[in-house]
């Protein structure tokens, strides 16, 4: 049985970094970022990758079927039983579709949804600061003020519904993402270990 932890948070909340450090520290945990999975597909130059890129470069949501299938396939093929996936779900539609799909999968149990909570000001400072620090050619196409505002709106609009849905299922766990990286990682790692 694969134990799945979904990690959600605003752009710049640090969720991808937190999850990747935890996976590096624990042989029995693997981490996938939906963003990374999609960017890898884009980098491959495939037709699907070109289609995905046309959404990502505008800061828009990638269509549901593409994401859900990418995620379920990654979980089923994961080399270990504890899987962290960050950056999902990002809409009520994604959440509902994923919930329906996972409930039909005998070997996947959604163990918890961890929200790394930061204010919009902290998120903006981190994202736009990341752009300033990037070496030439390393800038991500989504690291500018206009796209940040759009991504933040996409994240916050369905957030209350997502929080309510997972709270009612007893799955939502909130972590304060405004502390140091070490504190956030330690907090999240302890929580995940208590569930596996």
Tab-separated table of C-alpha atoms in Angstrom:
chain	number	residue	atom	x	y	z
A	1	UNK	CA	0.000	0.000	0.000
A	2	UNK	CA	1.404	3.384	-1.044
A	3	UNK	CA	0.952	6.108	1.574
A	4	UNK	CA	0.476	9.442	-0.149
A	5	UNK	CA	1.103	12.877	1.344
A	6	UNK	CA	-0.031	15.884	-0.704
A	7	UNK	CA	1.815	19.107	0.121
A	8	UNK	CA	0.125	22.381	-0.789
A	9	UNK	CA	1.295	25.959	-0.345
A	10	UNK	CA	1.500	29.282	-2.128
A	11	UNK	CA	4.168	29.886	-4.779
A	12	UNK	CA	7.319	30.581	-2.730
A	13	UNK	CA	6.091	28.733	0.386
A	14	UNK	CA	9.094	26.402	0.130
A	15	UNK	CA	6.995	23.238	-0.202
A	16	UNK	CA	9.163	21.692	-2.958
A	17	UNK	CA	12.408	22.327	-1.077
A	18	UNK	CA	10.951	20.993	2.203
A	19	UNK	CA	9.701	17.799	0.592
A	20	UNK	CA	12.883	17.139	-1.384
A	21	UNK	CA	15.057	17.485	1.759
A	22	UNK	CA	12.820	15.045	3.657
A	23	UNK	CA	13.035	12.524	0.789
A	24	UNK	CA	16.856	12.892	0.675
A	25	UNK	CA	17.043	12.209	4.431
A	26	UNK	CA	14.810	9.119	4.363
A	27	UNK	CA	15.352	6.081	2.133
A	28	UNK	CA	11.715	5.012	2.555
A	29	UNK	CA	10.253	8.310	1.246
A	30	UNK	CA	10.163	9.571	-2.342
A	31	UNK	CA	9.188	13.069	-3.468
A	32	UNK	CA	7.616	14.258	-6.700
A	33	UNK	CA	6.729	17.840	-7.525
A	34	UNK	CA	3.890	18.189	-10.011
A	35	UNK	CA	5.796	21.184	-11.367
A	36	UNK	CA	8.953	19.085	-11.841
A	37	UNK	CA	7.003	16.212	-13.425
A	38	UNK	CA	5.440	18.639	-15.893
A	39	UNK	CA	8.705	20.540	-16.532
A	40	UNK	CA	10.500	17.234	-17.250
A	41	UNK	CA	7.865	16.480	-19.860
A	42	UNK	CA	8.385	19.965	-21.361
A	43	UNK	CA	12.178	19.466	-21.399
A	44	UNK	CA	11.752	16.168	-23.252
A	45	UNK	CA	10.405	18.167	-26.221
A	46	UNK	CA	7.476	15.760	-26.683
A	47	UNK	CA	4.143	16.880	-28.140
A	48	UNK	CA	2.625	16.537	-24.664
A	49	UNK	CA	5.506	18.658	-23.321
A	50	UNK	CA	4.804	21.406	-25.863
A	51	UNK	CA	1.132	21.374	-24.894
A	52	UNK	CA	2.015	21.588	-21.178
A	53	UNK	CA	4.477	24.440	-21.846
A	54	UNK	CA	1.789	26.484	-23.581
A	55	UNK	CA	-0.082	26.552	-20.232
A	56	UNK	CA	2.858	26.880	-17.811
A	57	UNK	CA	4.481	29.807	-19.627
A	58	UNK	CA	1.260	31.801	-19.183
A	59	UNK	CA	0.905	30.831	-15.515
A	60	UNK	CA	-2.291	28.934	-16.391
A	61	UNK	CA	-3.435	25.559	-15.050
A	62	UNK	CA	-2.477	22.456	-17.012
A	63	UNK	CA	-5.605	20.423	-17.993
A	64	UNK	CA	-6.890	17.993	-15.411
A	65	UNK	CA	-6.559	14.705	-17.276
A	66	UNK	CA	-2.880	15.359	-18.069
A	67	UNK	CA	-2.041	16.053	-14.417
A	68	UNK	CA	-4.088	13.314	-12.769
A	69	UNK	CA	-2.702	10.619	-15.060
A	70	UNK	CA	0.861	11.890	-14.586
A	71	UNK	CA	0.457	11.745	-10.794
A	72	UNK	CA	-1.218	8.339	-10.491
A	73	UNK	CA	1.360	6.819	-12.814
A	74	UNK	CA	4.185	8.325	-10.699
A	75	UNK	CA	2.690	6.965	-7.444
A	76	UNK	CA	2.168	3.476	-8.841
A	77	UNK	CA	5.720	3.395	-10.213
A	78	UNK	CA	7.306	4.877	-7.054
A	79	UNK	CA	10.242	2.754	-5.783
A	80	UNK	CA	9.117	3.028	-2.118
A	81	UNK	CA	5.777	3.055	-0.290
A	82	UNK	CA	5.744	6.616	1.087
A	83	UNK	CA	5.176	9.276	-1.543
A	84	UNK	CA	5.237	13.068	-1.135
A	85	UNK	CA	3.691	15.089	-3.952
A	86	UNK	CA	3.782	18.864	-3.787
A	87	UNK	CA	1.821	21.475	-5.685
A	88	UNK	CA	-1.381	19.478	-5.945
A	89	UNK	CA	-4.354	19.955	-5.888
A	90	UNK	CA	-4.585	23.521	-7.170
A	91	UNK	CA	-8.303	23.661	-7.871
A	92	UNK	CA	-11.531	22.203	-6.567
A	93	UNK	CA	-11.885	20.316	-9.838
A	94	UNK	CA	-8.412	18.772	-9.475
A	95	UNK	CA	-9.160	17.820	-5.874
A	96	UNK	CA	-12.462	16.133	-6.709
A	97	UNK	CA	-11.111	14.260	-9.734
A	98	UNK	CA	-8.069	13.081	-7.778
A	99	UNK	CA	-10.203	12.014	-4.801
A	100	UNK	CA	-12.434	9.940	-7.072
A	101	UNK	CA	-9.463	8.348	-8.808
A	102	UNK	CA	-7.554	7.528	-5.614
A	103	UNK	CA	-10.646	6.029	-3.989
A	104	UNK	CA	-10.714	3.485	-6.851
A	105	UNK	CA	-7.007	2.627	-6.482
A	106	UNK	CA	-6.603	-0.264	-4.034
A	107	UNK	CA	-2.905	0.357	-3.489
A	108	UNK	CA	-2.952	4.126	-2.768
A	109	UNK	CA	-4.021	5.631	0.557
A	110	UNK	CA	-4.163	9.424	0.898
A	111	UNK	CA	-2.623	9.716	4.369
A	112	UNK	CA	-2.509	13.495	4.800
A	113	UNK	CA	-2.652	16.865	3.061
A	114	UNK	CA	0.000	19.198	4.482
A	115	UNK	CA	-0.461	22.934	3.951
A	116	UNK	CA	2.726	25.009	4.216
A	117	UNK	CA	1.191	28.348	5.136
A	118	UNK	CA	2.877	31.688	4.315
A	119	UNK	CA	1.515	35.201	3.829
A	120	UNK	CA	1.328	36.702	0.337
A	121	UNK	CA	4.055	39.211	1.281
A	122	UNK	CA	6.504	36.453	2.245
A	123	UNK	CA	5.629	34.487	-0.899
A	124	UNK	CA	6.197	37.539	-3.138
A	125	UNK	CA	9.519	38.386	-1.485
A	126	UNK	CA	10.766	34.803	-1.936
A	127	UNK	CA	9.644	34.393	-5.555
A	128	UNK	CA	10.857	37.742	-6.846
A	129	UNK	CA	14.045	37.390	-4.787
A	130	UNK	CA	14.643	34.018	-6.472
A	131	UNK	CA	14.561	35.742	-9.841
A	132	UNK	CA	17.162	38.311	-8.763
A	133	UNK	CA	19.511	35.536	-7.564
A	134	UNK	CA	19.217	33.335	-10.675
A	135	UNK	CA	22.255	33.146	-12.939
A	136	UNK	CA	21.711	34.321	-16.533
A	137	UNK	CA	19.736	31.667	-18.388
A	138	UNK	CA	18.493	30.081	-15.151
A	139	UNK	CA	15.474	32.297	-14.615
A	140	UNK	CA	12.219	30.368	-14.559
A	141	UNK	CA	9.639	31.823	-16.925
A	142	UNK	CA	7.179	32.058	-14.025
A	143	UNK	CA	9.366	34.264	-11.779
A	144	UNK	CA	8.043	37.762	-12.487
A	145	UNK	CA	5.587	40.039	-10.704
A	146	UNK	CA	2.754	39.738	-13.225
A	147	UNK	CA	2.882	35.939	-13.354
A	148	UNK	CA	3.344	35.781	-9.552
A	149	UNK	CA	0.121	37.751	-9.013
A	150	UNK	CA	-1.717	35.426	-11.406
A	151	UNK	CA	-0.283	32.280	-9.752
A	152	UNK	CA	-1.125	33.612	-6.289
A	153	UNK	CA	-4.728	34.268	-7.355
A	154	UNK	CA	-4.985	30.763	-8.849
A	155	UNK	CA	-3.692	29.345	-5.556
A	156	UNK	CA	-5.845	31.382	-3.157
A	157	UNK	CA	-9.162	31.313	-5.041
A	158	UNK	CA	-10.040	27.632	-4.367
A	159	UNK	CA	-8.015	27.393	-1.121
A	160	UNK	CA	-10.912	27.703	1.345
A	161	UNK	CA	-12.822	24.903	-0.423
A	162	UNK	CA	-9.728	22.681	-0.509
A	163	UNK	CA	-9.063	23.320	3.197
A	164	UNK	CA	-12.703	22.582	4.088
A	165	UNK	CA	-12.801	19.368	2.033
A	166	UNK	CA	-9.666	17.875	3.601
A	167	UNK	CA	-10.474	19.170	7.105
A	168	UNK	CA	-13.828	17.358	6.959
A	169	UNK	CA	-11.984	14.178	5.982
A	170	UNK	CA	-9.595	14.699	8.908
A	171	UNK	CA	-6.620	14.916	6.531
A	172	UNK	CA	-5.484	18.573	6.632
A	173	UNK	CA	-2.356	19.402	8.646
A	174	UNK	CA	-1.116	23.026	8.629
A	175	UNK	CA	2.554	23.925	9.084
A	176	UNK	CA	3.841	27.486	9.567
A	177	UNK	CA	6.056	28.040	6.508
A	178	UNK	CA	7.417	31.429	7.602
A	179	UNK	CA	10.016	29.956	9.964
A	180	UNK	CA	13.539	28.890	9.007
A	181	UNK	CA	13.951	26.077	6.492
A	182	UNK	CA	15.357	23.804	9.228
A	183	UNK	CA	12.358	24.362	11.505
A	184	UNK	CA	9.799	23.781	8.751
A	185	UNK	CA	11.549	20.632	7.497
A	186	UNK	CA	11.928	19.248	11.024
A	187	UNK	CA	8.243	19.881	11.787
A	188	UNK	CA	7.049	18.317	8.515
A	189	UNK	CA	9.419	15.343	8.765
A	190	UNK	CA	8.300	14.513	12.326
A	191	UNK	CA	4.667	14.680	11.260
A	192	UNK	CA	5.187	12.434	8.208
A	193	UNK	CA	7.168	9.879	10.232
A	194	UNK	CA	4.365	9.769	12.814
A	195	UNK	CA	1.996	8.675	10.005
A	196	UNK	CA	4.187	5.970	8.448
